[in-house]
Coordinates of C-alpha atoms in Angstrom, one line a residue:
Chain A
M1 CA 0.0 0.0 0.0
T2 CA 1.3 3.4 -0.8
R3 CA 1.1 5.2 2.5
I4 CA 2.7 8.8 2.8
S5 CA 6.2 8.2 4.3
L6 CA 7.7 10.0 7.2
D7 CA 10.2 11.5 4.7
Q8 CA 7.6 12.9 2.6
A9 CA 5.8 14.3 5.6
Q10 CA 8.9 16.0 7.0
T11 CA 9.6 17.5 3.5
I12 CA 6.1 19.0 3.6
V13 CA 6.4 20.3 7.2
T14 CA 9.8 21.8 6.4
A15 CA 8.7 23.4 3.2
A16 CA 5.5 24.7 4.7
L17 CA 7.5 26.5 7.5
K18 CA 10.1 27.8 5.0
E19 CA 7.2 29.4 3.0
G20 CA 6.0 30.9 6.1
R21 CA 9.3 32.6 6.7
T22 CA 9.5 33.5 3.1
L23 CA 6.1 35.4 3.3
G24 CA 6.9 36.8 6.7
L25 CA 4.0 35.1 8.3
K26 CA 3.4 34.8 12.0
P27 CA 4.8 31.7 13.8
L28 CA 3.1 28.7 12.2
S29 CA 2.2 25.1 13.3
V30 CA 2.1 22.4 10.6
V31 CA 0.7 18.7 10.7
V32 CA 0.8 16.0 8.3
L33 CA -1.8 13.2 8.7
D34 CA -2.0 10.0 6.8
A35 CA -5.1 9.0 4.9
G36 CA -6.6 7.5 8.0
G37 CA -6.2 10.8 9.8
H38 CA -3.3 9.6 12.1
M39 CA -0.4 12.0 12.7
V40 CA 2.9 11.4 10.8
A41 CA 4.8 14.6 11.5
F42 CA 4.2 17.8 13.3
A43 CA 6.2 21.1 14.1
R44 CA 5.2 24.2 16.0
E45 CA 7.3 27.2 15.6
D46 CA 8.6 29.3 18.5
G47 CA 5.8 31.7 19.5
S48 CA 3.0 29.6 18.1
S49 CA 0.4 29.4 20.7
N50 CA -0.8 26.3 22.8
L51 CA -3.9 25.3 20.9
R52 CA -2.2 25.3 17.4
P53 CA -1.5 21.5 17.4
Q54 CA -5.2 20.8 17.8
I55 CA -6.3 23.6 15.3
A56 CA -3.8 22.4 12.6
T57 CA -5.0 18.7 13.2
A58 CA -8.7 19.7 13.1
K59 CA -8.2 21.4 9.8
A60 CA -6.4 18.3 8.2
S61 CA -8.6 15.9 9.8
G62 CA -11.7 17.6 8.9
A63 CA -10.6 17.6 5.2
L64 CA -10.1 13.9 5.4
A65 CA -13.4 13.4 7.3
L66 CA -15.5 15.0 4.5
G67 CA -13.1 14.5 1.6
V68 CA -12.5 18.2 0.6
S69 CA -10.3 21.0 1.8
S70 CA -11.0 22.8 5.0
R71 CA -11.5 25.9 2.8
A72 CA -14.5 24.1 1.2
I73 CA -15.7 23.1 4.5
G74 CA -15.7 26.8 5.6
D75 CA -18.0 27.5 2.5
M76 CA -20.2 24.5 3.6
A77 CA -20.4 26.0 7.1
I78 CA -21.9 29.2 5.8
E79 CA -24.5 27.3 3.7
R80 CA -25.1 24.5 6.0
P81 CA -24.0 25.5 9.7
T82 CA -26.0 22.8 11.4
F83 CA -24.6 20.1 9.2
V84 CA -20.9 21.2 9.6
N85 CA -21.4 21.6 13.4
A86 CA -22.9 18.1 13.8
A87 CA -20.1 16.5 11.7
A88 CA -17.5 18.4 13.9
G89 CA -19.0 16.9 16.8
L90 CA -18.8 13.3 15.4
N91 CA -15.1 13.6 14.4
P92 CA -12.8 12.6 17.3
A93 CA -10.3 15.3 16.2
G94 CA -13.1 18.0 15.5
I95 CA -13.2 20.0 12.4
V96 CA -12.1 23.6 11.9
P97 CA -13.9 25.0 8.9
A98 CA -11.3 27.6 7.8
A99 CA -8.6 27.4 4.9
G100 CA -5.4 25.8 5.8
G101 CA -6.2 22.1 5.6
V102 CA -5.6 20.5 2.1
L103 CA -5.7 16.9 1.0
I104 CA -2.5 15.3 -0.4
R105 CA -2.7 13.2 -3.5
D106 CA 0.0 11.3 -5.4
E107 CA 0.5 11.3 -9.2
S108 CA -2.4 9.0 -9.8
G109 CA -4.8 11.1 -7.8
D110 CA -4.9 8.6 -5.0
L111 CA -5.4 10.0 -1.5
L112 CA -2.2 9.9 0.8
G113 CA -3.3 12.1 3.6
A114 CA -3.7 15.9 4.5
V115 CA -1.8 18.8 5.7
G116 CA -2.9 21.5 8.1
V117 CA -1.4 24.7 8.8
T118 CA -2.4 27.5 11.5
G119 CA -1.0 30.7 12.9
D120 CA -1.5 33.5 10.4
T121 CA -4.8 34.3 8.4
S122 CA -6.5 31.1 7.0
D123 CA -5.5 32.2 3.4
N124 CA -1.8 32.5 4.3
D125 CA -2.0 29.2 6.1
E126 CA -3.3 27.6 3.1
K127 CA -0.5 29.1 0.9
A128 CA 2.1 27.5 3.3
A129 CA 0.1 24.3 3.2
I130 CA 0.2 24.2 -0.6
A131 CA 3.9 25.0 -0.8
G132 CA 4.5 22.1 1.4
V133 CA 2.8 19.6 -0.6
A134 CA 4.3 21.0 -3.9
A135 CA 7.9 20.7 -2.4
A136 CA 7.2 16.9 -1.9
G137 CA 6.2 16.5 -5.5
L138 CA 2.6 15.7 -4.6
S139 CA -0.7 17.3 -5.4
V140 CA -3.5 18.9 -3.4
Chain B
M1 CA -42.9 -5.9 16.9
T2 CA -41.1 -7.6 14.0
R3 CA -37.3 -7.0 14.1
I4 CA -35.5 -5.9 10.9
S5 CA -33.4 -9.0 9.7
L6 CA -29.9 -8.9 8.3
D7 CA -31.3 -10.1 5.1
Q8 CA -33.8 -7.1 4.9
A9 CA -30.9 -4.8 5.9
Q10 CA -28.5 -6.1 3.3
T11 CA -31.2 -5.7 0.6
I12 CA -31.6 -2.0 1.5
V13 CA -27.8 -1.3 1.4
T14 CA -27.4 -3.1 -1.8
A15 CA -30.5 -1.2 -3.4
A16 CA -29.4 2.2 -2.0
L17 CA -26.0 1.8 -3.3
K18 CA -27.4 0.6 -6.7
E19 CA -29.6 3.7 -6.8
G20 CA -26.6 5.8 -6.2
R21 CA -24.8 4.3 -9.3
T22 CA -28.1 4.6 -11.4
L23 CA -28.3 8.3 -10.5
G24 CA -24.6 9.0 -10.8
L25 CA -24.1 10.1 -7.4
K26 CA -20.7 10.5 -5.6
P27 CA -19.5 7.5 -3.5
L28 CA -22.0 6.7 -0.8
S29 CA -22.0 5.2 2.7
V30 CA -25.2 3.4 3.8
V31 CA -26.2 2.2 7.3
V32 CA -29.3 0.2 8.5
L33 CA -30.0 0.4 12.3
D34 CA -32.7 -1.6 14.0
A35 CA -35.5 0.0 16.0
G36 CA -33.2 0.2 19.0
G37 CA -30.7 2.3 17.0
H38 CA -28.1 -0.5 16.9
M39 CA -26.3 -1.1 13.5
V40 CA -27.4 -4.2 11.5
A41 CA -25.5 -3.5 8.2
F42 CA -23.1 -1.0 6.8
A43 CA -21.2 -0.5 3.5
R44 CA -18.9 2.5 2.5
E45 CA -18.1 2.7 -1.1
D46 CA -14.5 3.1 -2.5
G47 CA -13.8 6.9 -2.2
S48 CA -16.3 7.7 0.4
S49 CA -14.5 9.6 3.0
N50 CA -13.5 8.8 6.6
L51 CA -16.3 10.2 8.7
R52 CA -19.1 8.9 6.5
P53 CA -19.9 5.9 8.9
Q54 CA -20.5 8.4 11.7
I55 CA -22.6 10.7 9.5
A56 CA -24.7 8.0 8.0
T57 CA -25.3 6.7 11.5
A58 CA -26.1 10.1 13.0
K59 CA -28.7 10.6 10.3
A60 CA -30.5 7.2 11.0
S61 CA -30.0 7.4 14.8
G62 CA -31.3 11.0 14.9
A63 CA -34.4 9.8 13.0
L64 CA -35.1 7.0 15.6
A65 CA -34.1 9.4 18.3
L66 CA -36.9 11.8 17.6
G67 CA -39.2 9.5 15.6
V68 CA -39.1 11.5 12.3
S69 CA -36.9 11.6 9.3
S70 CA -33.5 13.5 9.4
R71 CA -35.1 15.9 6.8
A72 CA -37.8 16.8 9.3
I73 CA -35.1 17.3 11.9
G74 CA -33.2 19.6 9.5
D75 CA -36.5 21.7 9.3
M76 CA -36.7 21.5 13.1
A77 CA -33.2 22.8 13.4
I78 CA -34.1 25.8 11.6
E79 CA -37.1 26.6 13.8
R80 CA -35.6 25.4 17.1
P81 CA -31.9 25.2 16.7
T82 CA -31.2 25.1 20.5
F83 CA -33.5 22.1 21.0
V84 CA -32.0 20.1 18.1
N85 CA -28.5 21.0 19.3
A86 CA -29.3 19.9 22.9
A87 CA -30.9 16.6 21.7
A88 CA -27.9 15.9 19.6
G89 CA -25.7 16.2 22.6
L90 CA -27.9 13.7 24.5
N91 CA -27.7 10.9 21.7
P92 CA -24.5 8.9 21.9
A93 CA -24.4 8.6 18.2
G94 CA -25.3 12.1 17.7
I95 CA -27.9 13.8 15.2
V96 CA -27.1 15.0 11.8
P97 CA -30.0 17.5 10.9
A98 CA -30.0 16.9 7.1
A99 CA -32.1 14.7 4.7
G100 CA -30.8 11.1 4.0
G101 CA -32.0 9.3 7.3
V102 CA -35.4 7.8 6.9
L103 CA -37.4 5.5 9.2
I104 CA -38.4 1.9 8.1
R105 CA -41.8 0.6 8.7
D106 CA -43.4 -2.7 7.9
E107 CA -46.7 -3.2 6.2
S108 CA -48.6 -2.6 9.6
G109 CA -46.8 0.7 10.0
D110 CA -44.7 -0.8 12.7
L111 CA -41.2 0.8 13.1
L112 CA -38.4 -1.7 12.2
G113 CA -35.5 0.8 12.2
A114 CA -33.9 3.4 10.1
V115 CA -31.5 3.8 7.0
G116 CA -29.0 6.7 6.8
V117 CA -27.2 7.6 3.6
T118 CA -24.4 10.2 3.0
G119 CA -21.9 11.1 0.4
D120 CA -23.8 13.3 -2.1
T121 CA -26.3 16.2 -1.6
S122 CA -28.8 15.5 1.2
D123 CA -31.7 15.3 -1.4
N124 CA -29.7 12.7 -3.4
D125 CA -28.8 10.7 -0.2
E126 CA -32.5 10.6 0.7
K127 CA -33.4 9.3 -2.7
A128 CA -31.0 6.5 -2.3
A129 CA -32.3 5.7 1.1
I130 CA -36.0 5.6 -0.1
A131 CA -35.0 3.4 -2.9
G132 CA -33.2 1.1 -0.5
V133 CA -36.4 0.7 1.8
A134 CA -38.6 0.2 -1.3
A135 CA -36.5 -2.6 -2.7
A136 CA -36.9 -4.5 0.6
G137 CA -40.8 -4.1 0.1
L138 CA -41.0 -1.9 3.3
S139 CA -42.2 1.7 3.8
V140 CA -40.6 4.9 5.0
Chain C
M1 CA -2.9 3.8 -3.1
T2 CA -4.2 0.2 -2.6
R3 CA -7.0 0.5 0.0
I4 CA -9.2 -2.3 0.9
S5 CA -12.3 -2.1 -1.4
L6 CA -15.8 -2.5 -0.5
D7 CA -15.9 -5.6 -2.7
Q8 CA -13.1 -7.3 -0.7
A9 CA -14.7 -6.1 2.7
Q10 CA -18.0 -7.6 1.8
T11 CA -16.3 -11.0 0.7
I12 CA -14.7 -11.1 4.2
V13 CA -18.0 -10.5 6.0
T14 CA -19.9 -12.9 3.8
A15 CA -17.2 -15.5 4.4
A16 CA -16.8 -14.9 8.0
L17 CA -20.6 -15.3 8.6
K18 CA -20.7 -18.5 6.5
E19 CA -17.9 -19.9 8.6
G20 CA -19.9 -19.2 11.7
R21 CA -22.8 -21.2 10.2
T22 CA -20.5 -23.9 9.3
L23 CA -19.1 -24.2 12.7
G24 CA -22.5 -23.8 14.3
L25 CA -21.6 -20.7 16.4
K26 CA -23.8 -18.3 18.1
P27 CA -25.0 -15.3 15.9
L28 CA -22.1 -13.2 14.9
S29 CA -21.3 -9.6 14.3
V30 CA -18.5 -8.9 11.6
V31 CA -16.8 -5.6 10.9
V32 CA -14.1 -4.7 8.3
L33 CA -12.0 -1.5 8.9
D34 CA -9.5 0.1 6.5
A35 CA -6.0 0.8 7.6
G36 CA -6.9 4.0 9.2
G37 CA -9.6 2.3 11.3
H38 CA -12.7 3.6 9.4
M39 CA -15.5 1.2 8.7
V40 CA -15.9 -0.2 5.3
A41 CA -18.5 -3.0 6.0
F42 CA -20.5 -4.3 8.8
A43 CA -23.2 -7.1 9.3
R44 CA -24.9 -8.3 12.5
E45 CA -26.8 -11.6 12.4
D46 CA -30.2 -11.9 13.7
G47 CA -30.0 -12.6 17.5
S48 CA -26.6 -10.9 17.8
S49 CA -26.9 -8.6 20.8
N50 CA -27.1 -4.6 20.9
L51 CA -23.3 -3.9 21.8
R52 CA -21.8 -6.3 19.1
P53 CA -21.0 -3.5 16.6
Q54 CA -19.0 -1.8 19.2
I55 CA -17.2 -4.9 20.4
A56 CA -16.4 -6.0 16.9
T57 CA -15.0 -2.6 16.0
A58 CA -13.0 -2.2 19.2
K59 CA -11.3 -5.6 18.4
A60 CA -10.4 -4.6 15.0
S61 CA -9.6 -0.9 15.9
G62 CA -7.4 -2.1 18.7
A63 CA -5.4 -4.4 16.5
L64 CA -4.8 -1.4 14.1
A65 CA -4.1 0.9 17.1
L66 CA -1.2 -1.3 18.3
G67 CA -0.2 -3.2 15.1
V68 CA -1.0 -6.8 16.4
S69 CA -3.9 -9.0 16.7
S70 CA -6.5 -8.4 19.4
R71 CA -5.5 -11.9 20.6
A72 CA -1.9 -10.6 21.2
I73 CA -3.6 -7.6 23.0
G74 CA -5.2 -10.1 25.2
D75 CA -1.9 -11.7 26.0
M76 CA -0.4 -8.1 26.6
A77 CA -3.3 -7.2 28.9
I78 CA -2.3 -10.0 31.2
E79 CA 1.5 -8.9 31.3
R80 CA 0.9 -5.2 31.4
P81 CA -2.8 -4.4 32.2
T82 CA -2.3 -0.8 33.1
F83 CA -0.6 -0.2 29.6
V84 CA -3.5 -1.8 27.7
N85 CA -6.1 -0.1 29.9
A86 CA -4.5 3.1 29.2
A87 CA -4.2 2.6 25.5
A88 CA -7.9 1.7 25.3
G89 CA -8.8 5.0 26.9
L90 CA -6.8 6.8 24.1
N91 CA -8.4 5.1 21.3
P92 CA -11.8 6.7 20.3
A93 CA -13.2 3.2 19.4
G94 CA -11.7 1.6 22.5
I95 CA -9.7 -1.7 22.5
V96 CA -11.2 -5.1 23.3
P97 CA -8.2 -7.3 24.3
A98 CA -9.6 -10.6 23.2
A99 CA -9.2 -12.9 20.2
G100 CA -11.4 -12.1 17.1
G101 CA -9.6 -9.0 15.8
V102 CA -7.1 -9.7 13.1
L103 CA -5.0 -7.5 10.8
I104 CA -5.5 -7.9 7.0
R105 CA -2.5 -7.7 4.6
D106 CA -2.1 -8.0 0.9
E107 CA 0.4 -10.4 -0.9
S108 CA 3.2 -7.9 -0.3
G109 CA 2.6 -7.8 3.3
D110 CA 1.2 -4.3 3.3
L111 CA -1.5 -3.6 5.9
L112 CA -4.9 -3.0 4.2
G113 CA -7.1 -3.0 7.5
A114 CA -8.5 -5.3 10.0
V115 CA -11.6 -7.5 10.7
G116 CA -13.2 -7.9 14.0
V117 CA -15.7 -10.7 14.9
T118 CA -17.8 -11.2 18.1
G119 CA -20.7 -13.4 19.4
D120 CA -19.2 -16.8 20.3
T121 CA -16.1 -17.6 22.2
S122 CA -13.1 -15.4 21.4
D123 CA -11.3 -18.4 19.8
N124 CA -14.2 -19.2 17.6
D125 CA -14.6 -15.5 16.7
E126 CA -11.1 -15.6 15.5
K127 CA -11.6 -18.7 13.4
A128 CA -14.4 -16.8 11.6
A129 CA -12.2 -13.7 11.0
I130 CA -9.4 -15.6 9.7
A131 CA -11.8 -17.7 7.3
G132 CA -13.1 -14.3 6.2
V133 CA -9.7 -12.9 5.3
A134 CA -8.6 -16.2 3.5
A135 CA -11.8 -16.2 1.3
A136 CA -10.8 -12.7 0.0
G137 CA -7.3 -14.0 -1.1
L138 CA -5.6 -11.9 1.6
S139 CA -3.5 -12.7 4.6
V140 CA -3.6 -12.1 8.4
Chain D
M1 CA 12.0 29.8 32.4
T2 CA 13.6 29.0 29.0
R3 CA 11.2 27.4 26.5
I4 CA 12.2 24.5 24.5
S5 CA 12.8 25.7 21.0
L6 CA 11.6 23.9 17.8
D7 CA 15.2 23.4 16.9
Q8 CA 15.9 21.7 20.0
A9 CA 12.7 19.6 19.7
Q10 CA 13.6 18.5 16.3
T11 CA 17.1 17.7 17.4
I12 CA 15.7 15.4 20.0
V13 CA 13.3 13.7 17.6
T14 CA 15.9 13.1 15.0
A15 CA 18.3 11.7 17.5
A16 CA 15.7 9.4 19.2
L17 CA 14.8 7.9 15.8
K18 CA 18.5 7.5 15.1
E19 CA 19.1 5.6 18.2
G20 CA 16.1 3.4 17.3
R21 CA 17.8 2.4 14.2
T22 CA 21.2 2.0 15.9
L23 CA 19.6 -0.3 18.4
G24 CA 17.5 -2.2 15.7
L25 CA 14.2 -1.2 17.3
K26 CA 10.7 -1.5 15.9
P27 CA 9.3 1.6 14.1
L28 CA 9.0 4.4 16.6
S29 CA 6.9 7.4 17.3
V30 CA 8.5 10.4 19.1
V31 CA 6.9 13.4 20.6
V32 CA 8.4 16.5 22.2
L33 CA 6.1 18.6 24.4
D34 CA 6.9 22.0 26.0
A35 CA 6.7 22.4 29.8
G36 CA 3.0 23.2 29.4
G37 CA 2.3 19.8 27.8
H38 CA 1.8 21.4 24.3
M39 CA 3.2 19.5 21.4
V40 CA 6.4 21.1 19.7
A41 CA 7.6 18.3 17.4
F42 CA 6.4 14.8 16.4
A43 CA 7.4 12.1 14.0
R44 CA 6.0 8.6 13.4
E45 CA 8.3 6.2 11.4
D46 CA 6.8 4.1 8.6
G47 CA 5.2 1.0 10.0
S48 CA 4.5 2.5 13.4
S49 CA 0.8 1.8 14.2
N50 CA -2.2 4.2 14.4
L51 CA -2.5 4.9 18.2
R52 CA 1.3 5.7 18.6
P53 CA 0.9 9.4 18.4
Q54 CA -1.6 9.3 21.4
I55 CA 0.5 6.9 23.3
A56 CA 3.8 8.7 22.8
T57 CA 1.9 12.0 24.0
A58 CA 0.4 10.3 27.0
K59 CA 3.8 9.1 28.3
A60 CA 5.3 12.7 27.9
S61 CA 2.2 14.4 29.0
G62 CA 1.8 12.0 32.0
A63 CA 5.4 12.9 33.0
L64 CA 4.6 16.6 33.0
A65 CA 1.3 16.0 34.7
L66 CA 2.9 14.3 37.8
G67 CA 6.4 15.7 37.5
V68 CA 8.2 12.3 37.3
S69 CA 9.3 10.0 34.3
S70 CA 6.6 7.7 32.9
R71 CA 8.7 4.9 34.3
A72 CA 8.2 6.2 37.9
I73 CA 4.4 6.5 37.1
G74 CA 4.5 2.8 36.1
D75 CA 6.0 2.0 39.5
M76 CA 3.4 4.3 41.0
A77 CA 0.7 2.4 39.2
I78 CA 1.6 -0.8 40.8
E79 CA 1.7 0.5 44.3
R80 CA -1.3 2.9 43.9
P81 CA -3.3 1.8 40.8
T82 CA -6.4 3.9 41.7
F83 CA -4.5 7.1 42.1
V84 CA -2.8 6.8 38.7
N85 CA -6.0 5.6 37.1
A86 CA -7.8 8.6 38.6
A87 CA -5.1 11.1 37.6
A88 CA -5.1 9.6 33.9
G89 CA -8.8 10.4 33.8
L90 CA -8.1 14.1 34.8
N91 CA -5.4 14.6 32.2
P92 CA -6.8 15.6 28.7
A93 CA -4.0 13.8 27.1
G94 CA -4.4 10.7 29.4
I95 CA -1.3 9.0 31.2
V96 CA 0.4 5.9 30.0
P97 CA 2.2 4.4 33.0
A98 CA 5.3 2.8 31.2
A99 CA 8.8 3.8 30.6
G100 CA 9.5 6.0 27.5
G101 CA 8.4 9.3 28.8
V102 CA 11.2 11.5 30.3
L103 CA 11.3 15.2 31.5
I104 CA 13.7 17.5 29.8
R105 CA 15.7 19.8 31.8
D106 CA 18.3 22.7 30.9
E107 CA 21.7 23.0 32.5
S108 CA 20.2 24.9 35.5
G109 CA 17.6 22.0 36.2
D110 CA 14.7 24.1 34.9
L111 CA 12.1 22.0 33.2
L112 CA 11.8 22.6 29.6
G113 CA 9.4 19.8 28.6
A114 CA 9.1 16.1 28.0
V115 CA 9.8 13.6 25.3
G116 CA 7.6 10.5 24.7
V117 CA 8.6 7.4 22.7
T118 CA 6.7 4.3 21.9
G119 CA 6.9 1.3 19.4
D120 CA 9.4 -1.2 20.9
T121 CA 9.4 -2.4 24.7
S122 CA 9.2 0.3 27.2
D123 CA 12.7 0.0 28.3
N124 CA 13.9 0.4 24.7
D125 CA 11.5 3.3 24.1
E126 CA 13.2 5.0 27.2
K127 CA 16.6 4.5 25.8
A128 CA 15.6 6.2 22.5
A129 CA 14.1 9.1 24.5
I130 CA 17.2 9.6 26.7
A131 CA 19.4 9.5 23.7
G132 CA 17.3 12.2 22.1
V133 CA 17.6 14.5 25.1
A134 CA 21.4 14.0 25.3
A135 CA 21.9 14.8 21.7
A136 CA 20.4 18.3 22.3
G137 CA 22.7 18.8 25.1
L138 CA 20.0 18.7 27.7
S139 CA 19.4 16.6 30.8
V140 CA 16.6 14.1 31.7

């Protein structure tokens, strides 16, 4: 079975943090989960606050739970708030409906996992997440 | 009261998935619960995301919890959001207030259980659920 | 990514239940989880009691949580009860430390998921689980 | 109090995993928490099972919760099982009372955080944890 490797996950984390420094973002936290939603790698920059591990994880886990990016879940939360709220309560890691959580796919389009970033604005978090996935030669 | 059999439940699951393929829906997950809310049969199609078992179950369990379809609970959630939210917190399986969860009744109108479908729009999920119940010669 | 398919999972469920009938076992419940611990297929035979879905799931989920069969976790629970008890509390689906939950591997030895069976003695539950996996041409 | 930096935490993770490879241990998961119990860095090697992030975290978090290594908590669990069990229920991350979770101190003896390792025997997990802390020039 092709699973995301620790090497790939660390490449994503390192590149996402580097993108944050390049863009001058606030301190970031970055998580990579496998397709089952289990953590493979995580890093929290100095100055990134206490709940960031859980927020990053809930962005990535939510994307895997519903099969779309956390940005799409954010849109869904505006149209159907009670559905997203109910789904969040069913997911052990919760769901954060805001950009910064993206699915990770291989060259065949198969799902490998998800990355979640938090610390700056949701739009900027997502930029860092996408840069991380690209650096590993994978697709969102 | 007649209890729903595994044979009936598998007929419902198979027919609901077949309806999904006929209508060209996204990958679906389908659960059948007995009248006590306990799972009898479940299937998740390839590509259906991680939280779909819980969402399907919370649609069906919610229907049994309040005695109406999850579509009716969706309407109720607009009129009385705090009531539905509180009820969801009381139900171990949660409640998803969106169409796709329907009660299953026999020819006498006796309650046999509920089916829950998720994966496409709520309206389409419900079509698959109703097709499943009809295929077993039962009523919603 | 090779993931266990719904077809494979249904083959396992059907064969495990058939083995139960061949051996004259009590009514069984059988679950198949993917490698991430998310349900793919489930069936509960007529007469199988209310908590069987959760017990079957906690056997299979526990196997995936710790990377060994639930029989091995049962042995572990005798040697290191506090460890297994603590781990069970950390796993959202819990852990049932008794035979009947086995890992599912493909021909390359890669992990595809787990099957959990409950209803008869743990030894008999495990026989049904192993028969199910074999029927799908996969390995435990 | 000096806070543990991401650089220090990554040094600990990398060195603990390297020690695991040197000793020929099973695939490991390693977490570093700051003194407040919040995750700074985490890595799960290929083949390390699903619940390892939570187990590693519960070893390290338990050490910080009670102010001693998780090995000492394991001894405590034999002498005072109900106390450790009650404490585990109070700690959001739980407590795993088995070796592999060690406190991290700076040259002044000030507490910086904790590292948790899981995947092999508890004794071996602890060896990897201690090697990680030593590689960062810190003390257990």
